[in-house]
PDB file of C-alpha atoms in Angstrom:
ATOM      1  CA  MET A 956     112.814 142.671 100.516  1.00 90.00           C
ATOM      2  CA  ILE A 957     109.964 140.541 101.986  1.00 95.00           C
ATOM      3  CA  TYR A 958     110.370 138.927 105.185  1.00 95.00           C
ATOM      4  CA  ILE A 959     108.120 135.865 105.906  1.00 95.00           C
ATOM      5  CA  ASN A 960     107.805 134.583 109.543  1.00 94.00           C
ATOM      6  CA  ASP A 961     106.191 131.345 110.695  1.00 95.00           C
ATOM      7  CA  ASN A 962     102.438 132.570 110.899  1.00 95.00           C
ATOM      8  CA  PHE A 963     102.657 134.166 107.528  1.00 94.00           C
ATOM      9  CA  ALA A 964     104.385 130.946 106.092  1.00 96.00           C
ATOM     10  CA  SER A 965     101.688 128.769 107.272  1.00 97.00           C
ATOM     11  CA  GLU A 966      99.104 131.100 105.828  1.00 96.00           C
ATOM     12  CA  LEU A 967     100.739 131.237 102.559  1.00 96.00           C
ATOM     13  CA  LEU A 968     101.047 127.318 102.330  1.00 98.00           C
ATOM     14  CA  GLU A 969      97.734 126.362 103.465  1.00 97.00           C
ATOM     15  CA  ASN A 970      95.993 124.199 100.855  1.00 96.00           C
ATOM     16  CA  SER A 971      98.906 124.466  98.444  1.00 98.00           C
ATOM     17  CA  TYR A 972      99.548 120.755  97.741  1.00 99.00           C
ATOM     18  CA  LYS A 973      98.159 120.589  94.270  1.00 99.00           C
ATOM     19  CA  ASP A 974     100.151 124.022  93.209  1.00 99.00           C
ATOM     20  CA  LEU A 975     103.386 122.755  95.017  1.00 99.00           C
ATOM     21  CA  ILE A 976     103.129 119.380  93.067  1.00 99.00           C
ATOM     22  CA  SER A 977     102.598 121.147  89.763  1.00 99.00           C
ATOM     23  CA  LEU A 978     105.647 123.201  90.358  1.00 99.00           C
ATOM     24  CA  LEU A 979     107.967 120.200  91.618  1.00 99.00           C
ATOM     25  CA  GLU A 980     106.826 118.136  88.445  1.00 99.00           C
ATOM     26  CA  ILE A 981     108.021 121.225  86.266  1.00 99.00           C
ATOM     27  CA  THR A 982     111.249 121.223  88.191  1.00 99.00           C
ATOM     28  CA  VAL A 983     111.972 117.439  87.767  1.00 99.00           C
ATOM     29  CA  LYS A 984     111.786 118.292  84.031  1.00 98.00           C
ATOM     30  CA  LEU A 985     114.121 121.284  84.307  1.00 99.00           C
ATOM     31  CA  LYS A 986     116.456 119.094  85.937  1.00 98.00           C
ATOM     32  CA  LYS A 987     116.428 116.523  83.319  1.00 98.00           C
ATOM     33  CA  GLU A 988     116.944 119.392  80.822  1.00 98.00           C
ATOM     34  CA  LYS A 989     120.024 120.494  82.834  1.00 98.00           C
ATOM     35  CA  LYS A 990     118.518 123.884  83.711  1.00 99.00           C
ATOM     36  CA  VAL A 991     119.136 123.841  87.321  1.00 99.00           C
ATOM     37  CA  HIS A 992     122.289 123.755  89.427  1.00 99.00           C
ATOM     38  CA  GLN A 993     122.465 122.465  92.916  1.00 98.00           C
ATOM     39  CA  PRO A 994     125.844 121.654  94.429  1.00 98.00           C
ATOM     40  CA  LEU A 995     126.316 118.890  96.858  1.00 98.00           C
ATOM     41  CA  LYS A 996     124.973 120.037 100.229  1.00 97.00           C
ATOM     42  CA  PRO A 997     127.731 120.390 103.006  1.00 98.00           C
ATOM     43  CA  TYR A 998     126.729 119.172 106.449  1.00 97.00           C
ATOM     44  CA  LEU A 999     127.885 121.175 109.389  1.00 98.00           C
ATOM     45  CA  LYS A1000     128.880 118.748 112.155  1.00 97.00           C
ATOM     46  CA  PHE A1001     129.107 119.093 115.784  1.00 97.00           C
ATOM     47  CA  PRO A1002     130.636 117.064 118.890  1.00 97.00           C
ATOM     48  CA  GLU A1003     127.265 115.806 119.541  1.00 95.00           C
ATOM     49  CA  LYS A1004     126.959 113.632 116.287  1.00 91.00           C
ATOM     50  CA  TYR A1005     123.150 113.695 116.302  1.00 91.00           C
ATOM     51  CA  ASN A1006     123.286 117.431 115.552  1.00 96.00           C
ATOM     52  CA  ARG A1007     123.666 118.952 112.237  1.00 96.00           C
ATOM     53  CA  ILE A1008     123.044 122.035 110.131  1.00 98.00           C
ATOM     54  CA  ILE A1009     122.787 121.596 106.380  1.00 98.00           C
ATOM     55  CA  ALA A1010     123.536 124.344 103.538  1.00 99.00           C
ATOM     56  CA  MET A1011     121.268 123.792 100.574  1.00 99.00           C
ATOM     57  CA  PRO A1012     122.048 126.335  97.676  1.00 99.00           C
ATOM     58  CA  ALA A1013     120.196 126.021  94.221  1.00 99.00           C
ATOM     59  CA  TYR A1014     119.332 127.644  90.911  1.00 99.00           C
ATOM     60  CA  VAL A1015     116.315 126.788  88.996  1.00 99.00           C
ATOM     61  CA  GLY A1016     115.943 128.123  85.514  1.00 99.00           C
ATOM     62  CA  GLY A1017     113.183 128.022  82.988  1.00 98.00           C
ATOM     63  CA  ASP A1018     109.958 130.091  83.818  1.00 98.00           C
ATOM     64  CA  ILE A1019     110.764 129.662  87.425  1.00 98.00           C
ATOM     65  CA  ASP A1020     114.060 131.358  87.274  1.00 98.00           C
ATOM     66  CA  ILE A1021     114.996 131.817  91.129  1.00 99.00           C
ATOM     67  CA  CYS A1022     118.165 131.094  93.082  1.00 99.00           C
ATOM     68  CA  GLY A1023     118.609 130.984  97.007  1.00 99.00           C
ATOM     69  CA  ILE A1024     119.927 128.936  99.858  1.00 99.00           C
ATOM     70  CA  LYS A1025     118.227 127.145 102.542  1.00 99.00           C
ATOM     71  CA  TRP A1026     120.102 126.746 105.964  1.00 99.00           C
ATOM     72  CA  ILE A1027     118.151 123.993 107.986  1.00 98.00           C
ATOM     73  CA  ALA A1028     119.307 122.705 111.431  1.00 98.00           C
ATOM     74  CA  SER A1029     118.222 119.451 113.057  1.00 96.00           C
ATOM     75  CA  PHE A1030     118.730 119.122 116.641  1.00 96.00           C
ATOM     76  CA  PRO A1031     116.765 116.101 117.935  1.00 91.00           C
ATOM     77  CA  LYS A1032     117.285 116.640 121.657  1.00 93.00           C
ATOM     78  CA  ASN A1033     115.347 120.053 121.345  1.00 94.00           C
ATOM     79  CA  LEU A1034     112.227 117.952 121.617  1.00 89.00           C
ATOM     80  CA  GLU A1035     113.333 117.293 125.304  1.00 91.00           C
ATOM     81  CA  LYS A1036     113.258 121.045 125.932  1.00 94.00           C
ATOM     82  CA  ASN A1037     110.052 121.685 124.037  1.00 92.00           C
ATOM     83  CA  ILE A1038     111.694 123.329 121.131  1.00 94.00           C
ATOM     84  CA  ARG A1039     111.221 122.087 117.620  1.00 93.00           C
ATOM     85  CA  ARG A1040     113.670 119.679 116.202  1.00 93.00           C
ATOM     86  CA  ALA A1041     114.163 121.374 112.700  1.00 95.00           C
ATOM     87  CA  ASN A1042     114.648 125.008 112.391  1.00 96.00           C
ATOM     88  CA  CYS A1043     115.498 126.797 109.023  1.00 96.00           C
ATOM     89  CA  VAL A1044     116.086 130.005 107.371  1.00 98.00           C
ATOM     90  CA  THR A1045     115.685 130.443 103.479  1.00 99.00           C
ATOM     91  CA  VAL A1046     117.198 133.290 101.549  1.00 99.00           C
ATOM     92  CA  LEU A1047     115.986 133.984  97.840  1.00 99.00           C
ATOM     93  CA  ASN A1048     118.113 136.072  95.437  1.00 99.00           C
ATOM     94  CA  SER A1049     117.157 137.742  92.131  1.00 98.00           C
ATOM     95  CA  VAL A1050     118.647 136.031  89.373  1.00 98.00           C
ATOM     96  CA  GLU A1051     119.265 139.126  87.530  1.00 98.00           C
ATOM     97  CA  THR A1052     121.017 141.211  90.315  1.00 98.00           C
ATOM     98  CA  GLY A1053     121.903 138.636  93.061  1.00 98.00           C
ATOM     99  CA  GLU A1054     120.160 140.817  95.508  1.00 97.00           C
ATOM    100  CA  PRO A1055     118.143 139.216  98.415  1.00 97.00           C
ATOM    101  CA  ILE A1056     114.560 139.375  97.703  1.00 96.00           C
ATOM    102  CA  SER A1057     113.073 137.516 100.449  1.00 97.00           C
ATOM    103  CA  ILE A1058     113.976 135.852 103.804  1.00 97.00           C
ATOM    104  CA  ILE A1059     111.718 133.000 105.121  1.00 97.00           C
ATOM    105  CA  ASN A1060     112.418 132.335 108.771  1.00 97.00           C
ATOM    106  CA  SER A1061     110.061 129.192 109.172  1.00 97.00           C
ATOM    107  CA  PRO A1062     110.312 125.414 108.819  1.00 97.00           C
ATOM    108  CA  GLU A1063     107.101 125.138 107.167  1.00 98.00           C
ATOM    109  CA  LEU A1064     108.883 125.573 103.857  1.00 98.00           C
ATOM    110  CA  SER A1065     110.635 122.339 104.468  1.00 98.00           C
ATOM    111  CA  ILE A1066     107.622 120.530 105.870  1.00 98.00           C
ATOM    112  CA  TYR A1067     105.326 121.267 102.880  1.00 99.00           C
ATOM    113  CA  ARG A1068     107.981 120.615 100.498  1.00 99.00           C
ATOM    114  CA  THR A1069     108.820 117.058 101.917  1.00 99.00           C
ATOM    115  CA  ALA A1070     105.151 116.330 102.028  1.00 99.00           C
ATOM    116  CA  SER A1071     104.769 117.569  98.427  1.00 99.00           C
ATOM    117  CA  VAL A1072     107.475 115.454  97.152  1.00 99.00           C
ATOM    118  CA  SER A1073     105.663 112.359  98.559  1.00 99.00           C
ATOM    119  CA  GLY A1074     102.427 113.623  97.197  1.00 99.00           C
ATOM    120  CA  MET A1075     104.018 113.899  93.806  1.00 99.00           C
ATOM    121  CA  ILE A1076     105.279 110.368  93.904  1.00 98.00           C
ATOM    122  CA  LEU A1077     102.072 109.002  95.641  1.00 97.00           C
ATOM    123  CA  LYS A1078      99.880 110.705  92.840  1.00 97.00           C
ATOM    124  CA  LYS A1079     101.882 108.952  90.169  1.00 95.00           C
ATOM    125  CA  TYR A1080     101.633 105.558  92.020  1.00 94.00           C
ATOM    126  CA  LEU A1081      97.740 105.956  92.615  1.00 93.00           C
ATOM    127  CA  SER A1082      97.202 106.891  88.936  1.00 89.00           C
ATOM    128  CA  ASP A1083      98.496 103.501  87.952  1.00 80.00           C
ATOM    129  CA  SER A1084      96.218 101.774  90.381  1.00 75.00           C
ATOM    130  CA  ALA A1085      92.355 101.259  90.179  1.00 68.00           C
ATOM    131  CA  SER A1086      92.168 100.556  93.987  1.00 74.00           C
ATOM    132  CA  LYS A1087      89.903 103.000  96.028  1.00 81.00           C
ATOM    133  CA  ASN A1088      90.519 101.278  99.437  1.00 92.00           C
ATOM    134  CA  VAL A1089      94.140 101.948  99.924  1.00 96.00           C
ATOM    135  CA  VAL A1090      95.547 101.787 103.393  1.00 97.00           C
ATOM    136  CA  ILE A1091      98.204 104.295 104.267  1.00 98.00           C
ATOM    137  CA  GLY A1092     100.730 103.492 107.217  1.00 98.00           C
ATOM    138  CA  ILE A1093     102.703 106.236 108.657  1.00 99.00           C
ATOM    139  CA  ILE A1094     105.555 105.600 111.122  1.00 98.00           C
ATOM    140  CA  GLY A1095     106.462 108.713 113.099  1.00 98.00           C
ATOM    141  CA  TYR A1096     103.969 111.371 113.906  1.00 97.00           C
ATOM    142  CA  GLY A1097     105.872 114.592 114.351  1.00 95.00           C
ATOM    143  CA  PRO A1098     105.398 117.736 112.016  1.00 96.00           C
ATOM    144  CA  ILE A1099     106.566 115.620 109.061  1.00 97.00           C
ATOM    145  CA  GLY A1100     104.369 112.720 109.778  1.00 98.00           C
ATOM    146  CA  GLN A1101     101.384 115.000 110.537  1.00 97.00           C
ATOM    147  CA  LYS A1102     101.716 116.779 107.172  1.00 98.00           C
ATOM    148  CA  HIS A1103     101.870 113.478 105.257  1.00 98.00           C
ATOM    149  CA  GLU A1104      98.557 112.564 106.801  1.00 98.00           C
ATOM    150  CA  ASP A1105      97.094 115.800 105.854  1.00 98.00           C
ATOM    151  CA  MET A1106      98.542 115.630 102.390  1.00 98.00           C
ATOM    152  CA  CYS A1107      96.954 112.207 101.881  1.00 98.00           C
ATOM    153  CA  TYR A1108      93.413 113.310 103.085  1.00 98.00           C
ATOM    154  CA  LYS A1109      93.405 116.514 101.016  1.00 97.00           C
ATOM    155  CA  LEU A1110      94.861 115.001  97.741  1.00 98.00           C
ATOM    156  CA  PHE A1111      93.664 111.174  97.910  1.00 97.00           C
ATOM    157  CA  GLY A1112      90.938 111.328 100.562  1.00 95.00           C
ATOM    158  CA  ASP A1113      88.450 109.609  98.005  1.00 94.00           C
ATOM    159  CA  LYS A1114      90.832 106.791  97.378  1.00 95.00           C
ATOM    160  CA  ILE A1115      91.905 105.981 101.210  1.00 96.00           C
ATOM    161  CA  LYS A1116      90.132 103.313 103.038  1.00 96.00           C
ATOM    162  CA  LYS A1117      92.201 104.358 106.242  1.00 97.00           C
ATOM    163  CA  ILE A1118      95.102 105.812 107.570  1.00 98.00           C
ATOM    164  CA  LEU A1119      97.383 103.691 110.359  1.00 98.00           C
ATOM    165  CA  LEU A1120      99.565 105.889 112.515  1.00 98.00           C
ATOM    166  CA  TYR A1121     102.307 104.837 114.814  1.00 98.00           C
ATOM    167  CA  ASP A1122     104.976 106.850 116.823  1.00 97.00           C
ATOM    168  CA  ILE A1123     107.378 105.797 119.641  1.00 95.00           C
ATOM    169  CA  LYS A1124     105.750 108.418 121.847  1.00 93.00           C
ATOM    170  CA  LYS A1125     102.110 108.401 122.483  1.00 92.00           C
ATOM    171  CA  ILE A1126      99.730 109.923 119.981  1.00 95.00           C
ATOM    172  CA  ASP A1127      97.037 111.740 121.833  1.00 90.00           C
ATOM    173  CA  LYS A1128      94.637 112.360 118.885  1.00 88.00           C
ATOM    174  CA  VAL A1129      94.442 111.989 115.334  1.00 90.00           C
ATOM    175  CA  SER A1130      93.083 114.712 112.594  1.00 86.00           C
ATOM    176  CA  GLY A1131      90.826 112.622 110.447  1.00 91.00           C
ATOM    177  CA  GLU A1132      87.939 110.079 110.931  1.00 93.00           C
ATOM    178  CA  LYS A1133      89.766 107.437 108.789  1.00 97.00           C
ATOM    179  CA  SER A1134      92.856 107.769 110.954  1.00 98.00           C
ATOM    180  CA  PHE A1135      93.731 105.097 113.548  1.00 98.00           C
ATOM    181  CA  ILE A1136      96.406 104.590 116.152  1.00 98.00           C
ATOM    182  CA  CYS A1137      98.382 101.465 116.341  1.00 97.00           C
ATOM    183  CA  ASN A1138     100.561  99.996 119.253  1.00 95.00           C
ATOM    184  CA  ALA A1139     103.421  98.896 117.283  1.00 96.00           C
ATOM    185  CA  TRP A1140     104.902  99.683 113.871  1.00 97.00           C
ATOM    186  CA  ARG A1141     104.439  96.018 112.641  1.00 96.00           C
ATOM    187  CA  GLU A1142     100.619  96.399 112.969  1.00 95.00           C
ATOM    188  CA  LEU A1143     100.522  99.000 110.173  1.00 95.00           C
ATOM    189  CA  TYR A1144     103.340  97.503 108.312  1.00 95.00           C
ATOM    190  CA  ASP A1145     101.417  94.437 107.701  1.00 90.00           C
ATOM    191  CA  GLU A1146      98.281  96.150 106.564  1.00 96.00           C
ATOM    192  CA  ALA A1147      99.748  99.262 104.496  1.00 97.00           C
ATOM    193  CA  ASP A1148      99.360  99.476 100.856  1.00 95.00           C
ATOM    194  CA  VAL A1149     101.664 102.661 101.171  1.00 97.00           C
ATOM    195  CA  LEU A1150     104.091 102.849 103.933  1.00 98.00           C
ATOM    196  CA  ILE A1151     105.481 106.145 105.047  1.00 99.00           C
ATOM    197  CA  THR A1152     108.461 106.623 107.335  1.00 98.00           C
ATOM    198  CA  CYS A1153     108.699 109.886 109.029  1.00 98.00           C
ATOM    199  CA  THR A1154     111.123 109.298 112.015  1.00 96.00           C
ATOM    200  CA  THR A1155     114.272 110.774 113.502  1.00 90.00           C
ATOM    201  CA  ALA A1156     115.713 107.311 113.687  1.00 91.00           C
ATOM    202  CA  SER A1157     119.580 107.349 113.157  1.00 86.00           C
ATOM    203  CA  GLU A1158     119.617 103.439 113.486  1.00 91.00           C
ATOM    204  CA  PRO A1159     117.589 100.902 111.652  1.00 95.00           C
ATOM    205  CA  TYR A1160     114.695  99.259 113.455  1.00 96.00           C
ATOM    206  CA  LEU A1161     112.652  97.830 110.694  1.00 96.00           C
ATOM    207  CA  ASP A1162     113.571  94.131 110.457  1.00 95.00           C
ATOM    208  CA  CYS A1163     111.793  93.591 107.062  1.00 93.00           C
ATOM    209  CA  SER A1164     111.994  94.432 103.484  1.00 90.00           C
ATOM    210  CA  PRO A1165     109.860  96.996 101.523  1.00 92.00           C
ATOM    211  CA  LYS A1166     106.725  95.144 100.529  1.00 88.00           C
ATOM    212  CA  LYS A1167     106.401  93.468  97.117  1.00 88.00           C
ATOM    213  CA  GLY A1168     103.840  95.248  95.015  1.00 88.00           C
ATOM    214  CA  LYS A1169     103.487  98.072  97.417  1.00 92.00           C
ATOM    215  CA  LEU A1170     104.929 101.626  97.606  1.00 95.00           C
ATOM    216  CA  THR A1171     107.417 102.538 100.590  1.00 97.00           C
ATOM    217  CA  LEU A1172     108.185 106.254 100.822  1.00 98.00           C
ATOM    218  CA  ASN A1173     111.365 106.175 103.053  1.00 97.00           C
ATOM    219  CA  VAL A1174     111.182 109.801 103.874  1.00 98.00           C
ATOM    220  CA  SER A1175     113.450 109.450 106.979  1.00 96.00           C
ATOM    221  CA  LEU A1176     115.942 107.440 104.984  1.00 97.00           C
ATOM    222  CA  ARG A1177     117.561 105.091 107.731  1.00 96.00           C
ATOM    223  CA  ASP A1178     114.668 103.097 109.091  1.00 96.00           C
ATOM    224  CA  PHE A1179     115.207  99.713 107.386  1.00 96.00           C
ATOM    225  CA  ASP A1180     117.661  97.246 108.457  1.00 95.00           C
ATOM    226  CA  ILE A1181     119.274  96.513 105.070  1.00 94.00           C
ATOM    227  CA  ARG A1182     119.890  92.629 106.030  1.00 92.00           C
ATOM    228  CA  PHE A1183     116.351  92.131 105.236  1.00 91.00           C
ATOM    229  CA  ILE A1184     116.035  94.075 101.991  1.00 91.00           C
ATOM    230  CA  ASP A1185     115.741  91.834  99.133  1.00 85.00           C
ATOM    231  CA  SER A1186     117.583  93.771  96.330  1.00 80.00           C
ATOM    232  CA  ALA A1187     116.298  91.610  93.524  1.00 83.00           C
ATOM    233  CA  GLU A1188     112.604  92.222  94.616  1.00 90.00           C
ATOM    234  CA  THR A1189     113.098  96.014  95.357  1.00 94.00           C
ATOM    235  CA  VAL A1190     113.306  98.870  92.916  1.00 94.00           C
ATOM    236  CA  CYS A1191     115.058 101.849  94.477  1.00 96.00           C
ATOM    237  CA  LEU A1192     113.506 105.300  93.415  1.00 98.00           C
ATOM    238  CA  ILE A1193     115.739 108.272  94.210  1.00 98.00           C
ATOM    239  CA  ASP A1194     115.900 111.979  93.833  1.00 97.00           C
ATOM    240  CA  ASP A1195     119.672 112.320  93.558  1.00 97.00           C
ATOM    241  CA  TRP A1196     122.167 109.600  93.703  1.00 98.00           C
ATOM    242  CA  GLU A1197     125.195 111.811  94.846  1.00 97.00           C
ATOM    243  CA  GLU A1198     122.950 113.204  97.474  1.00 97.00           C
ATOM    244  CA  VAL A1199     121.347 110.049  99.087  1.00 98.00           C
ATOM    245  CA  ASN A1200     124.345 107.782  98.691  1.00 97.00           C
ATOM    246  CA  ARG A1201     125.904 109.246 101.962  1.00 96.00           C
ATOM    247  CA  GLU A1202     125.318 110.004 105.517  1.00 94.00           C
ATOM    248  CA  ASN A1203     124.351 106.615 106.723  1.00 94.00           C
ATOM    249  CA  THR A1204     121.332 106.408 104.599  1.00 97.00           C
ATOM    250  CA  ASN A1205     119.774 102.762 103.633  1.00 96.00           C
ATOM    251  CA  ILE A1206     120.981 103.650 100.110  1.00 96.00           C
ATOM    252  CA  GLU A1207     124.562 104.279 101.180  1.00 97.00           C
ATOM    253  CA  ASN A1208     124.713 101.089 103.298  1.00 96.00           C
ATOM    254  CA  LEU A1209     123.200  99.143 100.380  1.00 96.00           C
ATOM    255  CA  SER A1210     125.919 100.590  98.032  1.00 96.00           C
ATOM    256  CA  LYS A1211     128.841 100.063 100.757  1.00 96.00           C
ATOM    257  CA  GLU A1212     127.806  96.245 100.579  1.00 95.00           C
ATOM    258  CA  ASN A1213     127.771  96.299  96.688  1.00 95.00           C
ATOM    259  CA  ARG A1214     124.176  95.271  96.558  1.00 95.00           C
ATOM    260  CA  LEU A1215     123.110  98.699  94.825  1.00 95.00           C
ATOM    261  CA  SER A1216     124.653 101.171  92.380  1.00 96.00           C
ATOM    262  CA  LYS A1217     123.567 104.267  90.606  1.00 97.00           C
ATOM    263  CA  SER A1218     122.377 102.178  87.584  1.00 96.00           C
ATOM    264  CA  ASP A1219     120.249  99.854  89.405  1.00 95.00           C
ATOM    265  CA  CYS A1220     118.082 103.032  90.701  1.00 96.00           C
ATOM    266  CA  ILE A1221     115.337 104.561  88.962  1.00 97.00           C
ATOM    267  CA  ASP A1222     115.437 108.530  88.908  1.00 97.00           C
ATOM    268  CA  ILE A1223     112.373 110.598  89.799  1.00 97.00           C
ATOM    269  CA  TYR A1224     111.860 111.851  86.031  1.00 98.00           C
ATOM    270  CA  ASP A1225     112.007 108.221  84.717  1.00 97.00           C
ATOM    271  CA  TYR A1226     109.285 107.035  87.127  1.00 97.00           C
ATOM    272  CA  LEU A1227     107.084 110.060  86.505  1.00 97.00           C
ATOM    273  CA  TYR A1228     107.455 110.548  82.741  1.00 96.00           C
ATOM    274  CA  GLU A1229     108.728 107.233  81.329  1.00 95.00           C
ATOM    275  CA  LYS A1230     107.174 103.919  80.966  1.00 87.00           C
ATOM    276  CA  ILE A1231     108.597 101.808  83.811  1.00 87.00           C
ATOM    277  CA  ASP A1232     106.902  98.708  84.977  1.00 84.00           C
ATOM    278  CA  VAL A1233     107.364  98.104  88.699  1.00 85.00           C
ATOM    279  CA  LYS A1234     103.967  96.476  89.362  1.00 79.00           C
ATOM    280  CA  ASP A1235     105.662  93.266  90.704  1.00 83.00           C
ATOM    281  CA  LYS A1236     108.318  94.763  92.748  1.00 90.00           C
ATOM    282  CA  ALA A1237     108.618  96.639  95.829  1.00 93.00           C
ATOM    283  CA  LEU A1238     108.931 100.551  95.100  1.00 95.00           C
ATOM    284  CA  PHE A1239     111.243 101.918  97.521  1.00 97.00           C
ATOM    285  CA  PHE A1240     111.479 105.811  97.348  1.00 98.00           C
ATOM    286  CA  ASN A1241     114.360 107.337  99.094  1.00 98.00           C
ATOM    287  CA  PRO A1242     114.348 111.231  98.915  1.00 98.00           C
ATOM    288  CA  MET A1243     117.341 112.925 100.331  1.00 97.00           C
ATOM    289  CA  GLY A1244     115.874 116.202  99.528  1.00 96.00           C
ATOM    290  CA  MET A1245     116.837 118.295  96.705  1.00 98.00           C
ATOM    291  CA  ALA A1246     117.771 122.201  97.197  1.00 99.00           C
ATOM    292  CA  ILE A1247     115.968 122.937  93.749  1.00 99.00           C
ATOM    293  CA  PHE A1248     112.738 121.888  95.334  1.00 99.00           C
ATOM    294  CA  ASP A1249     113.158 124.163  98.223  1.00 99.00           C
ATOM    295  CA  VAL A1250     113.778 127.219  96.362  1.00 99.00           C
ATOM    296  CA  VAL A1251     110.731 126.584  94.069  1.00 99.00           C
ATOM    297  CA  VAL A1252     108.623 126.304  97.141  1.00 99.00           C
ATOM    298  CA  GLY A1253     110.134 129.461  98.279  1.00 99.00           C
ATOM    299  CA  LYS A1254     109.443 131.224  95.170  1.00 99.00           C
ATOM    300  CA  TYR A1255     105.841 130.092  95.306  1.00 99.00           C
ATOM    301  CA  MET A1256     105.819 131.544  98.865  1.00 98.00           C
ATOM    302  CA  TYR A1257     107.366 134.819  97.782  1.00 97.00           C
ATOM    303  CA  ASP A1258     104.973 135.352  94.810  1.00 96.00           C
ATOM    304  CA  LYS A1259     101.796 134.878  97.091  1.00 96.00           C
ATOM    305  CA  ALA A1260     103.328 137.214  99.876  1.00 94.00           C
ATOM    306  CA  ALA A1261     104.032 139.982  97.162  1.00 92.00           C
ATOM    307  CA  ILE A1262     100.442 139.734  96.300  1.00 89.00           C
ATOM    308  CA  LYS A1263      99.139 139.911  99.682  1.00 85.00           C
ATOM    309  CA  THR A1264     101.496 142.738 100.467  1.00 68.00           C
ATOM    310  CA  ARG A1265     101.751 141.623 104.033  1.00 61.00           C
ATOM    311  CA  GLY A1266     105.336 140.873 103.854  1.00 59.00           C
ATOM    312  CA  GLU A1267     107.628 143.207 106.104  1.00 63.00           C
ATOM    313  CA  ASN A1268     109.792 145.337 103.881  1.00 66.00           C
ATOM    314  CA  TYR A1269     113.463 145.560 104.994  1.00 62.00           C
ATOM    315  CA  GLU A1270     115.831 147.984 103.426  1.00 50.00           C
TER     316      GLU A1270
END
């Protein structure tokens, strides 16, 4: 069995965005072909309602052929103790025997998966646009926000005019010459062609609608006050309706008000591979996070670790 710790995980995933996006695109097709299985993920709840641990089991067939489970904890107040908010362990199993083949003890898998899913959507969005002066706005500059900034530079740097950053906490420094710090979220909202929310917000604070003709990657899922969302002008792009239509997401709250149903949404597959015209609408991506993507990223890490032969062998 190969054990991958945090440092090794970072090494394995460095400069991996293109590889991961290619694998995610394959996985989207396998999902369409019903060659994957991912049960609805359960949430382990605690007396402190802001804490949770989620179990994410999945099987992915085809040439990838892997199964496993990610066990991810989110404890927001860890940040006050200088402990990272999210911690996770992923176990991969052999599809042939069910034997565990790898333990990945690192949140880097989740962080890279999240940024790569956004990169997959952004790749399609920018391919439909001739613009080379794209303004990216990122709200929330923790590990997820920072990785999105990194992904944007490495994949789309030649198309980016600037990246505007805002966090409720002070941002001490940025990582690129095109990055600029804003004093309020509205500063970047007004200017951004692509808006990315990467916060830990449990309650909405964005008293505005996704921008018409623009892309919003609502990674943190709960940031928009739905009273301001114009359903007629907004196209909701989702990864999985059953997953995202719960746990107080913007999608669930729109659904509860009978302003959105599954048939109103566009699935990832249809957006990536079917001809759908959304140019005159606000494209609003809400990714709850699919376990199939996690085990595929885990398999990528496992394969690279096996080649490097630096994984620790546990009998």
